[in-house]
PDB file of C-alpha atoms (C1' of nucleotides) in Angstrom:
ATOM      1  CA  MET O   1      -5.356 -68.557  84.205  1.00 45.00           C
ATOM      2  CA  GLY O   2      -1.868 -67.689  83.154  1.00 43.00           C
ATOM      3  CA  HIS O   3      -3.824 -65.618  80.729  1.00 51.00           C
ATOM      4  CA  ASN O   4      -4.505 -61.913  80.500  1.00 55.00           C
ATOM      5  CA  ASP O   5      -6.711 -60.497  77.768  1.00 55.00           C
ATOM      6  CA  ILE O   6      -5.436 -56.950  77.998  1.00 57.00           C
ATOM      7  CA  ASP O   7      -1.974 -58.211  77.368  1.00 59.00           C
ATOM      8  CA  ASP O   8      -2.753 -60.749  74.664  1.00 68.00           C
ATOM      9  CA  ILE O   9      -4.534 -58.428  72.268  1.00 77.00           C
ATOM     10  CA  CYS O  10      -3.350 -55.004  73.242  1.00 86.00           C
ATOM     11  CA  PRO O  11      -4.564 -52.295  70.894  1.00 92.00           C
ATOM     12  CA  ALA O  12      -2.205 -49.681  72.316  1.00 96.00           C
ATOM     13  CA  PRO O  13       0.319 -49.876  69.465  1.00 96.00           C
ATOM     14  CA  ILE O  14      -2.508 -49.601  66.946  1.00 96.00           C
ATOM     15  CA  ILE O  15      -4.020 -46.599  68.693  1.00 97.00           C
ATOM     16  CA  PHE O  16      -0.601 -44.981  68.971  1.00 97.00           C
ATOM     17  CA  THR O  17      -0.123 -45.393  65.250  1.00 97.00           C
ATOM     18  CA  MET O  18      -3.548 -43.923  64.543  1.00 97.00           C
ATOM     19  CA  ILE O  19      -3.346 -40.867  66.775  1.00 98.00           C
ATOM     20  CA  GLY O  20       0.376 -40.515  67.478  1.00 97.00           C
ATOM     21  CA  GLY O  21       2.813 -38.119  65.883  1.00 96.00           C
ATOM     22  CA  LYS O  22       3.108 -34.411  66.313  1.00 97.00           C
ATOM     23  CA  TRP O  23      -0.374 -33.185  65.313  1.00 98.00           C
ATOM     24  CA  LYS O  24      -3.036 -35.895  65.216  1.00 98.00           C
ATOM     25  CA  LEU O  25      -3.668 -35.756  68.945  1.00 98.00           C
ATOM     26  CA  ALA O  26      -4.354 -32.012  68.919  1.00 97.00           C
ATOM     27  CA  ILE O  27      -6.501 -32.249  65.802  1.00 98.00           C
ATOM     28  CA  LEU O  28      -8.575 -35.118  67.136  1.00 97.00           C
ATOM     29  CA  LYS O  29      -9.018 -33.544  70.542  1.00 96.00           C
ATOM     30  CA  THR O  30     -10.367 -30.379  68.935  1.00 97.00           C
ATOM     31  CA  LEU O  31     -12.872 -32.319  66.872  1.00 98.00           C
ATOM     32  CA  ILE O  32     -13.901 -34.541  69.786  1.00 97.00           C
ATOM     33  CA  PHE O  33     -14.216 -31.940  72.503  1.00 95.00           C
ATOM     34  CA  LYS O  34     -15.057 -28.788  70.537  1.00 96.00           C
ATOM     35  CA  GLY O  35     -16.976 -30.240  67.615  1.00 98.00           C
ATOM     36  CA  THR O  36     -17.042 -29.827  63.841  1.00 98.00           C
ATOM     37  CA  ARG O  37     -14.490 -27.490  62.327  1.00 98.00           C
ATOM     38  CA  ARG O  38     -13.616 -26.071  58.925  1.00 98.00           C
ATOM     39  CA  PHE O  39     -10.116 -26.554  57.569  1.00 98.00           C
ATOM     40  CA  GLY O  40      -9.204 -22.932  58.267  1.00 98.00           C
ATOM     41  CA  ASP O  41     -10.572 -23.154  61.811  1.00 98.00           C
ATOM     42  CA  LEU O  42      -8.322 -26.120  62.575  1.00 98.00           C
ATOM     43  CA  ARG O  43      -5.393 -24.301  61.040  1.00 98.00           C
ATOM     44  CA  ARG O  44      -5.907 -21.490  63.545  1.00 97.00           C
ATOM     45  CA  GLU O  45      -6.834 -23.639  66.561  1.00 97.00           C
ATOM     46  CA  VAL O  46      -4.121 -26.265  66.290  1.00 97.00           C
ATOM     47  CA  ASP O  47      -1.229 -24.129  67.396  1.00 96.00           C
ATOM     48  CA  GLY O  48       1.691 -24.084  64.998  1.00 97.00           C
ATOM     49  CA  VAL O  49       0.436 -26.543  62.405  1.00 98.00           C
ATOM     50  CA  THR O  50       1.067 -25.757  58.750  1.00 98.00           C
ATOM     51  CA  GLN O  51      -1.336 -26.210  55.865  1.00 97.00           C
ATOM     52  CA  THR O  52       0.695 -29.105  54.529  1.00 98.00           C
ATOM     53  CA  MET O  53       0.865 -31.041  57.762  1.00 98.00           C
ATOM     54  CA  LEU O  54      -2.772 -30.396  58.605  1.00 98.00           C
ATOM     55  CA  THR O  55      -3.867 -31.872  55.282  1.00 98.00           C
ATOM     56  CA  LYS O  56      -1.607 -34.907  55.661  1.00 98.00           C
ATOM     57  CA  GLN O  57      -2.719 -35.698  59.187  1.00 98.00           C
ATOM     58  CA  LEU O  58      -6.409 -35.169  58.425  1.00 98.00           C
ATOM     59  CA  ARG O  59      -6.110 -37.593  55.514  1.00 98.00           C
ATOM     60  CA  ALA O  60      -4.523 -40.180  57.785  1.00 98.00           C
ATOM     61  CA  LEU O  61      -7.187 -39.740  60.468  1.00 98.00           C
ATOM     62  CA  GLU O  62      -9.868 -40.047  57.800  1.00 98.00           C
ATOM     63  CA  ALA O  63      -8.283 -43.227  56.416  1.00 97.00           C
ATOM     64  CA  ASP O  64      -8.390 -44.748  59.902  1.00 97.00           C
ATOM     65  CA  GLY O  65     -12.056 -43.876  60.282  1.00 97.00           C
ATOM     66  CA  LEU O  66     -11.613 -41.468  63.164  1.00 98.00           C
ATOM     67  CA  VAL O  67     -12.523 -38.295  61.273  1.00 98.00           C
ATOM     68  CA  HIS O  68     -15.179 -37.520  58.698  1.00 98.00           C
ATOM     69  CA  ARG O  69     -14.666 -35.103  55.819  1.00 98.00           C
ATOM     70  CA  LYS O  70     -17.586 -33.240  54.287  1.00 98.00           C
ATOM     71  CA  VAL O  71     -17.110 -31.146  51.163  1.00 98.00           C
ATOM     72  CA  PHE O  72     -19.625 -28.439  50.263  1.00 98.00           C
ATOM     73  CA  ALA O  73     -20.048 -27.552  46.588  1.00 96.00           C
ATOM     74  CA  GLU O  74     -19.594 -23.844  47.137  1.00 95.00           C
ATOM     75  CA  VAL O  75     -17.387 -20.993  46.012  1.00 93.00           C
ATOM     76  CA  PRO O  76     -15.202 -20.336  47.819  1.00 95.00           C
ATOM     77  CA  PRO O  77     -14.657 -23.971  48.771  1.00 97.00           C
ATOM     78  CA  ARG O  78     -15.794 -25.149  52.185  1.00 98.00           C
ATOM     79  CA  VAL O  79     -14.781 -28.374  53.919  1.00 98.00           C
ATOM     80  CA  GLU O  80     -15.903 -29.438  57.352  1.00 98.00           C
ATOM     81  CA  TYR O  81     -14.216 -32.038  59.532  1.00 98.00           C
ATOM     82  CA  SER O  82     -15.808 -33.892  62.430  1.00 98.00           C
ATOM     83  CA  ALA O  83     -15.071 -36.833  64.687  1.00 98.00           C
ATOM     84  CA  THR O  84     -16.743 -40.092  63.666  1.00 98.00           C
ATOM     85  CA  GLU O  85     -18.360 -42.443  66.176  1.00 97.00           C
ATOM     86  CA  ASP O  86     -15.074 -44.310  66.411  1.00 97.00           C
ATOM     87  CA  GLY O  87     -13.284 -41.044  67.038  1.00 98.00           C
ATOM     88  CA  LEU O  88     -15.727 -39.913  69.689  1.00 98.00           C
ATOM     89  CA  SER O  89     -15.489 -43.267  71.441  1.00 97.00           C
ATOM     90  CA  LEU O  90     -11.831 -42.530  72.183  1.00 97.00           C
ATOM     91  CA  ARG O  91     -13.028 -40.047  74.793  1.00 96.00           C
ATOM     92  CA  PRO O  92     -12.675 -42.517  77.703  1.00 97.00           C
ATOM     93  CA  VAL O  93      -9.051 -43.017  76.709  1.00 97.00           C
ATOM     94  CA  PHE O  94      -8.411 -39.290  77.031  1.00 96.00           C
ATOM     95  CA  GLU O  95     -10.292 -39.268  80.315  1.00 95.00           C
ATOM     96  CA  ALA O  96      -8.175 -42.109  81.674  1.00 96.00           C
ATOM     97  CA  MET O  97      -5.033 -40.190  80.791  1.00 96.00           C
ATOM     98  CA  HIS O  98      -6.450 -37.070  82.402  1.00 95.00           C
ATOM     99  CA  LEU O  99      -7.241 -38.988  85.575  1.00 95.00           C
ATOM    100  CA  TRP O 100      -3.744 -40.478  85.640  1.00 96.00           C
ATOM    101  CA  TRP O 101      -2.337 -36.985  85.412  1.00 94.00           C
ATOM    102  CA  LEU O 102      -4.449 -35.680  88.292  1.00 94.00           C
ATOM    103  CA  GLU O 103      -3.677 -38.604  90.601  1.00 92.00           C
ATOM    104  CA  ARG O 104      -0.021 -38.398  89.787  1.00 90.00           C
ATOM    105  CA  GLY O 105       0.212 -34.744  90.727  1.00 84.00           C
ATOM    106  CA  LEU O 106      -0.175 -35.437  94.463  1.00 76.00           C
TER     107      LEU O 106
ATOM    108  CA  MET L   1     -18.638 -22.950  82.183  1.00 43.00           C
ATOM    109  CA  GLY L   2     -17.355 -22.468  78.687  1.00 42.00           C
ATOM    110  CA  HIS L   3     -14.561 -24.430  80.184  1.00 50.00           C
ATOM    111  CA  ASN L   4     -13.395 -27.992  79.867  1.00 55.00           C
ATOM    112  CA  ASP L   5     -10.658 -29.329  82.138  1.00 56.00           C
ATOM    113  CA  ILE L   6      -9.779 -32.342  80.030  1.00 57.00           C
ATOM    114  CA  ASP L   7      -9.075 -30.066  77.139  1.00 59.00           C
ATOM    115  CA  ASP L   8      -7.294 -27.279  78.986  1.00 67.00           C
ATOM    116  CA  ILE L   9      -4.598 -29.373  80.603  1.00 77.00           C
ATOM    117  CA  CYS L  10      -4.472 -32.482  78.481  1.00 86.00           C
ATOM    118  CA  PRO L  11      -1.644 -34.822  79.427  1.00 92.00           C
ATOM    119  CA  ALA L  12      -2.013 -36.926  76.294  1.00 95.00           C
ATOM    120  CA  PRO L  13       0.967 -35.390  74.456  1.00 96.00           C
ATOM    121  CA  ILE L  14       3.100 -35.841  77.570  1.00 96.00           C
ATOM    122  CA  ILE L  15       2.065 -39.462  77.979  1.00 97.00           C
ATOM    123  CA  PHE L  16       2.639 -40.109  74.280  1.00 97.00           C
ATOM    124  CA  THR L  17       6.142 -38.743  74.621  1.00 97.00           C
ATOM    125  CA  MET L  18       6.802 -40.867  77.693  1.00 97.00           C
ATOM    126  CA  ILE L  19       5.519 -44.189  76.365  1.00 98.00           C
ATOM    127  CA  GLY L  20       5.434 -43.653  72.598  1.00 97.00           C
ATOM    128  CA  GLY L  21       7.918 -44.843  70.011  1.00 96.00           C
ATOM    129  CA  LYS L  22       8.570 -48.325  68.773  1.00 97.00           C
ATOM    130  CA  TRP L  23       9.470 -50.156  72.001  1.00 98.00           C
ATOM    131  CA  LYS L  24       8.477 -48.355  75.189  1.00 98.00           C
ATOM    132  CA  LEU L  25       4.891 -49.554  75.056  1.00 98.00           C
ATOM    133  CA  ALA L  26       5.890 -53.220  74.838  1.00 97.00           C
ATOM    134  CA  ILE L  27       8.542 -52.841  77.519  1.00 98.00           C
ATOM    135  CA  LEU L  28       6.216 -51.061  79.930  1.00 97.00           C
ATOM    136  CA  LYS L  29       3.377 -53.472  79.330  1.00 96.00           C
ATOM    137  CA  THR L  30       5.638 -56.404  80.168  1.00 97.00           C
ATOM    138  CA  LEU L  31       6.762 -54.790  83.412  1.00 98.00           C
ATOM    139  CA  ILE L  32       3.232 -53.701  84.365  1.00 97.00           C
ATOM    140  CA  PHE L  33       1.336 -56.871  83.549  1.00 95.00           C
ATOM    141  CA  LYS L  34       3.988 -59.563  83.971  1.00 96.00           C
ATOM    142  CA  GLY L  35       6.149 -58.048  86.688  1.00 98.00           C
ATOM    143  CA  THR L  36       9.854 -57.563  87.388  1.00 98.00           C
ATOM    144  CA  ARG L  37      12.262 -58.660  84.671  1.00 98.00           C
ATOM    145  CA  ARG L  38      16.002 -58.883  84.145  1.00 98.00           C
ATOM    146  CA  PHE L  39      17.579 -57.152  81.148  1.00 98.00           C
ATOM    147  CA  GLY L  40      18.050 -60.425  79.307  1.00 98.00           C
ATOM    148  CA  ASP L  41      14.460 -61.464  80.002  1.00 98.00           C
ATOM    149  CA  LEU L  42      13.152 -58.275  78.409  1.00 98.00           C
ATOM    150  CA  ARG L  43      15.464 -58.784  75.464  1.00 98.00           C
ATOM    151  CA  ARG L  44      13.807 -62.143  74.862  1.00 97.00           C
ATOM    152  CA  GLU L  45      10.224 -61.153  75.685  1.00 97.00           C
ATOM    153  CA  VAL L  46      10.040 -57.893  73.753  1.00 97.00           C
ATOM    154  CA  ASP L  47       9.941 -59.354  70.296  1.00 96.00           C
ATOM    155  CA  GLY L  48      12.578 -58.018  67.953  1.00 97.00           C
ATOM    156  CA  VAL L  49      14.175 -55.417  70.194  1.00 98.00           C
ATOM    157  CA  THR L  50      17.956 -55.061  70.069  1.00 98.00           C
ATOM    158  CA  GLN L  51      20.304 -54.603  73.008  1.00 98.00           C
ATOM    159  CA  THR L  52      20.988 -51.013  72.001  1.00 98.00           C
ATOM    160  CA  MET L  53      17.384 -49.956  71.714  1.00 98.00           C
ATOM    161  CA  LEU L  54      16.341 -51.794  74.859  1.00 98.00           C
ATOM    162  CA  THR L  55      18.953 -49.933  76.865  1.00 98.00           C
ATOM    163  CA  LYS L  56      18.007 -46.558  75.395  1.00 98.00           C
ATOM    164  CA  GLN L  57      14.300 -46.984  75.963  1.00 98.00           C
ATOM    165  CA  LEU L  58      14.744 -48.330  79.487  1.00 98.00           C
ATOM    166  CA  ARG L  59      16.875 -45.291  80.326  1.00 98.00           C
ATOM    167  CA  ALA L  60      14.158 -42.988  78.999  1.00 98.00           C
ATOM    168  CA  LEU L  61      11.416 -44.781  80.931  1.00 98.00           C
ATOM    169  CA  GLU L  62      13.560 -44.594  84.045  1.00 98.00           C
ATOM    170  CA  ALA L  63      14.177 -40.864  83.556  1.00 97.00           C
ATOM    171  CA  ASP L  64      10.416 -40.313  83.362  1.00 97.00           C
ATOM    172  CA  GLY L  65       9.872 -42.230  86.586  1.00 97.00           C
ATOM    173  CA  LEU L  66       7.849 -45.051  85.040  1.00 98.00           C
ATOM    174  CA  VAL L  67      10.431 -47.782  85.528  1.00 98.00           C
ATOM    175  CA  HIS L  68      12.795 -48.637  88.368  1.00 98.00           C
ATOM    176  CA  ARG L  69      16.269 -50.053  87.809  1.00 98.00           C
ATOM    177  CA  LYS L  70      17.911 -52.226  90.463  1.00 98.00           C
ATOM    178  CA  VAL L  71      21.540 -53.258  90.098  1.00 98.00           C
ATOM    179  CA  PHE L  72      22.882 -56.245  92.028  1.00 97.00           C
ATOM    180  CA  ALA L  73      26.574 -56.308  92.923  1.00 96.00           C
ATOM    181  CA  GLU L  74      27.153 -59.772  91.557  1.00 94.00           C
ATOM    182  CA  VAL L  75      29.272 -61.584  89.035  1.00 93.00           C
ATOM    183  CA  PRO L  76      27.980 -62.043  86.430  1.00 95.00           C
ATOM    184  CA  PRO L  77      26.125 -58.725  86.535  1.00 97.00           C
ATOM    185  CA  ARG L  78      22.419 -58.745  87.280  1.00 98.00           C
ATOM    186  CA  VAL L  79      19.991 -55.871  86.737  1.00 98.00           C
ATOM    187  CA  GLU L  80      16.279 -56.017  87.414  1.00 98.00           C
ATOM    188  CA  TYR L  81      13.668 -53.678  85.998  1.00 98.00           C
ATOM    189  CA  SER L  82      10.199 -53.084  87.426  1.00 98.00           C
ATOM    190  CA  ALA L  83       7.314 -50.681  86.981  1.00 98.00           C
ATOM    191  CA  THR L  84       7.155 -47.865  89.521  1.00 98.00           C
ATOM    192  CA  GLU L  85       3.915 -46.731  91.153  1.00 97.00           C
ATOM    193  CA  ASP L  86       3.559 -44.127  88.411  1.00 97.00           C
ATOM    194  CA  GLY L  87       4.102 -46.815  85.828  1.00 98.00           C
ATOM    195  CA  LEU L  88       1.608 -49.194  87.390  1.00 98.00           C
ATOM    196  CA  SER L  89      -0.984 -46.422  87.626  1.00 97.00           C
ATOM    197  CA  LEU L  90      -1.049 -46.258  83.823  1.00 97.00           C
ATOM    198  CA  ARG L  91      -2.983 -49.523  83.870  1.00 96.00           C
ATOM    199  CA  PRO L  92      -6.409 -47.804  83.578  1.00 97.00           C
ATOM    200  CA  VAL L  93      -5.152 -46.090  80.428  1.00 97.00           C
ATOM    201  CA  PHE L  94      -4.336 -49.453  78.868  1.00 96.00           C
ATOM    202  CA  GLU L  95      -7.681 -50.771  80.027  1.00 95.00           C
ATOM    203  CA  ALA L  96      -9.520 -47.840  78.432  1.00 96.00           C
ATOM    204  CA  MET L  97      -7.758 -48.552  75.142  1.00 96.00           C
ATOM    205  CA  HIS L  98      -8.608 -52.225  75.442  1.00 95.00           C
ATOM    206  CA  LEU L  99     -12.270 -51.407  76.050  1.00 95.00           C
ATOM    207  CA  TRP L 100     -12.300 -49.063  73.055  1.00 95.00           C
ATOM    208  CA  TRP L 101     -10.950 -51.879  70.937  1.00 94.00           C
ATOM    209  CA  LEU L 102     -13.596 -54.347  72.090  1.00 93.00           C
ATOM    210  CA  GLU L 103     -16.519 -51.960  71.597  1.00 92.00           C
ATOM    211  CA  ARG L 104     -15.239 -50.952  68.198  1.00 90.00           C
ATOM    212  CA  GLY L 105     -15.097 -54.517  66.965  1.00 83.00           C
ATOM    213  CA  LEU L 106     -18.877 -54.866  66.746  1.00 75.00           C
TER     214      LEU L 106
ATOM    215  C1'  DC W   1     -10.425 -21.309  50.914  1.00 57.29           C
ATOM    216  C1'  DT W   2      -8.652 -25.782  50.546  1.00 57.29           C
ATOM    217  C1'  DG W   3      -5.226 -28.576  48.948  1.00 57.29           C
ATOM    218  C1'  DA W   4      -1.467 -31.061  45.954  1.00 57.29           C
ATOM    219  C1'  DA W   5       3.550 -31.497  44.695  1.00 57.29           C
ATOM    220  C1'  DT W   6       8.284 -30.867  45.509  1.00 57.29           C
ATOM    221  C1'  DC W   7      12.341 -30.757  48.015  1.00 57.29           C
ATOM    222  C1'  DC W   8      14.986 -30.370  52.115  1.00 57.29           C
ATOM    223  C1'  DT W   9      15.882 -30.949  57.181  1.00 57.29           C
ATOM    224  C1'  DT W  10      15.550 -33.494  61.382  1.00 57.29           C
ATOM    225  C1'  DG W  11      14.998 -37.219  64.369  1.00 57.29           C
ATOM    226  C1'  DT W  12      14.372 -42.123  65.182  1.00 57.29           C
ATOM    227  C1'  DC W  13      15.808 -46.627  64.507  1.00 57.29           C
ATOM    228  C1'  DG W  14      19.129 -50.109  64.341  1.00 57.29           C
ATOM    229  C1'  DA W  15      23.428 -52.888  62.842  1.00 57.29           C
ATOM    230  C1'  DT W  16      27.953 -53.579  64.342  1.00 57.29           C
ATOM    231  C1'  DA W  17      31.766 -53.677  67.239  1.00 57.29           C
ATOM    232  C1'  DC W  18      33.737 -53.160  71.735  1.00 57.29           C
ATOM    233  C1'  DT W  19      33.938 -53.306  77.318  1.00 57.29           C
ATOM    234  C1'  DG W  20      33.809 -54.335  82.624  1.00 57.29           C
TER     235       DG W  20
ATOM    236  C1'  DC D   1      25.305 -60.478  81.559  1.00 57.29           C
ATOM    237  C1'  DA D   2      24.547 -55.943  80.762  1.00 57.29           C
ATOM    238  C1'  DG D   3      25.830 -52.572  78.912  1.00 57.29           C
ATOM    239  C1'  DT D   4      28.494 -48.259  75.657  1.00 57.29           C
ATOM    240  C1'  DA D   5      30.000 -45.969  71.159  1.00 57.29           C
ATOM    241  C1'  DT D   6      29.663 -45.134  66.431  1.00 57.29           C
ATOM    242  C1'  DC D   7      27.707 -44.554  62.189  1.00 57.29           C
ATOM    243  C1'  DG D   8      24.470 -45.250  58.404  1.00 57.29           C
ATOM    244  C1'  DA D   9      19.479 -45.962  56.730  1.00 57.29           C
ATOM    245  C1'  DC D  10      15.134 -44.384  56.685  1.00 57.29           C
ATOM    246  C1'  DA D  11      10.796 -42.108  58.081  1.00 57.29           C
ATOM    247  C1'  DA D  12       8.607 -38.075  59.879  1.00 57.29           C
ATOM    248  C1'  DG D  13       8.270 -33.268  59.766  1.00 57.29           C
ATOM    249  C1'  DG D  14       8.121 -28.910  57.402  1.00 57.29           C
ATOM    250  C1'  DA D  15       8.946 -24.701  54.006  1.00 57.29           C
ATOM    251  C1'  DT D  16       7.779 -23.359  49.607  1.00 57.29           C
ATOM    252  C1'  DT D  17       5.378 -23.117  45.485  1.00 57.29           C
ATOM    253  C1'  DC D  18       1.506 -23.927  42.434  1.00 57.29           C
ATOM    254  C1'  DA D  19      -3.662 -24.848  41.497  1.00 57.29           C
ATOM    255  C1'  DG D  20      -8.976 -25.553  41.355  1.00 57.29           C
TER     256       DG D  20
END
DNA sequence: CTGAATCCTTGTCGATACTG
DNA sequence: CAGTATCGACAAGGATTCAG
């Protein structure tokens, strides 16, 4: 047993690519912990993000299957974003980081 | 209770800053899961990293208290790096990511 | 309201050369 | 062996403008 699964196939770099960068973490956390949001809602709730960056990051999250995009055929336009099952299942990762933070504070 | 701790004080952005980027994850994982390493060992084990980048990233990890640097007064020089308690306590975070990866594969 | 296209700034990465 | 210093390449981030 000179063998350690968690080291051999570590998904950390992949996850960091998927949710790293300046905005994806905040966007995903909103959708995971607060629920479905319209584009304009996210724009207001993700502090400091611009229209351009929000669109780019949402597209990337969607491409990685973490976020779902639902377009309503209405005027004015309405688009709702939500976390997919894959996105929601990242919750334990956030919880592990939260726990690390709490234990570290002592 | 319209209140959610994990959302209010989320350490994720902090952790991503501390261990994000192209090399820190691989460096830290080596020190956490394989143990103490000399500079030259890391240079060989972290695939593709250059001397310059390895030094920079190790300095950053050290500044954040995740890695310890021990210099031996010898000739030729010898420097050993190891994960600190704070660094080692990130293990559950890696494990959570690993679990996410396994469950997602189905 | 939601979003695409353009252009510019900033920061990260890394090759190379040099040192105790 | 284990660094430091410099400088260029490139990607990420962001302001602005236009559009369905």
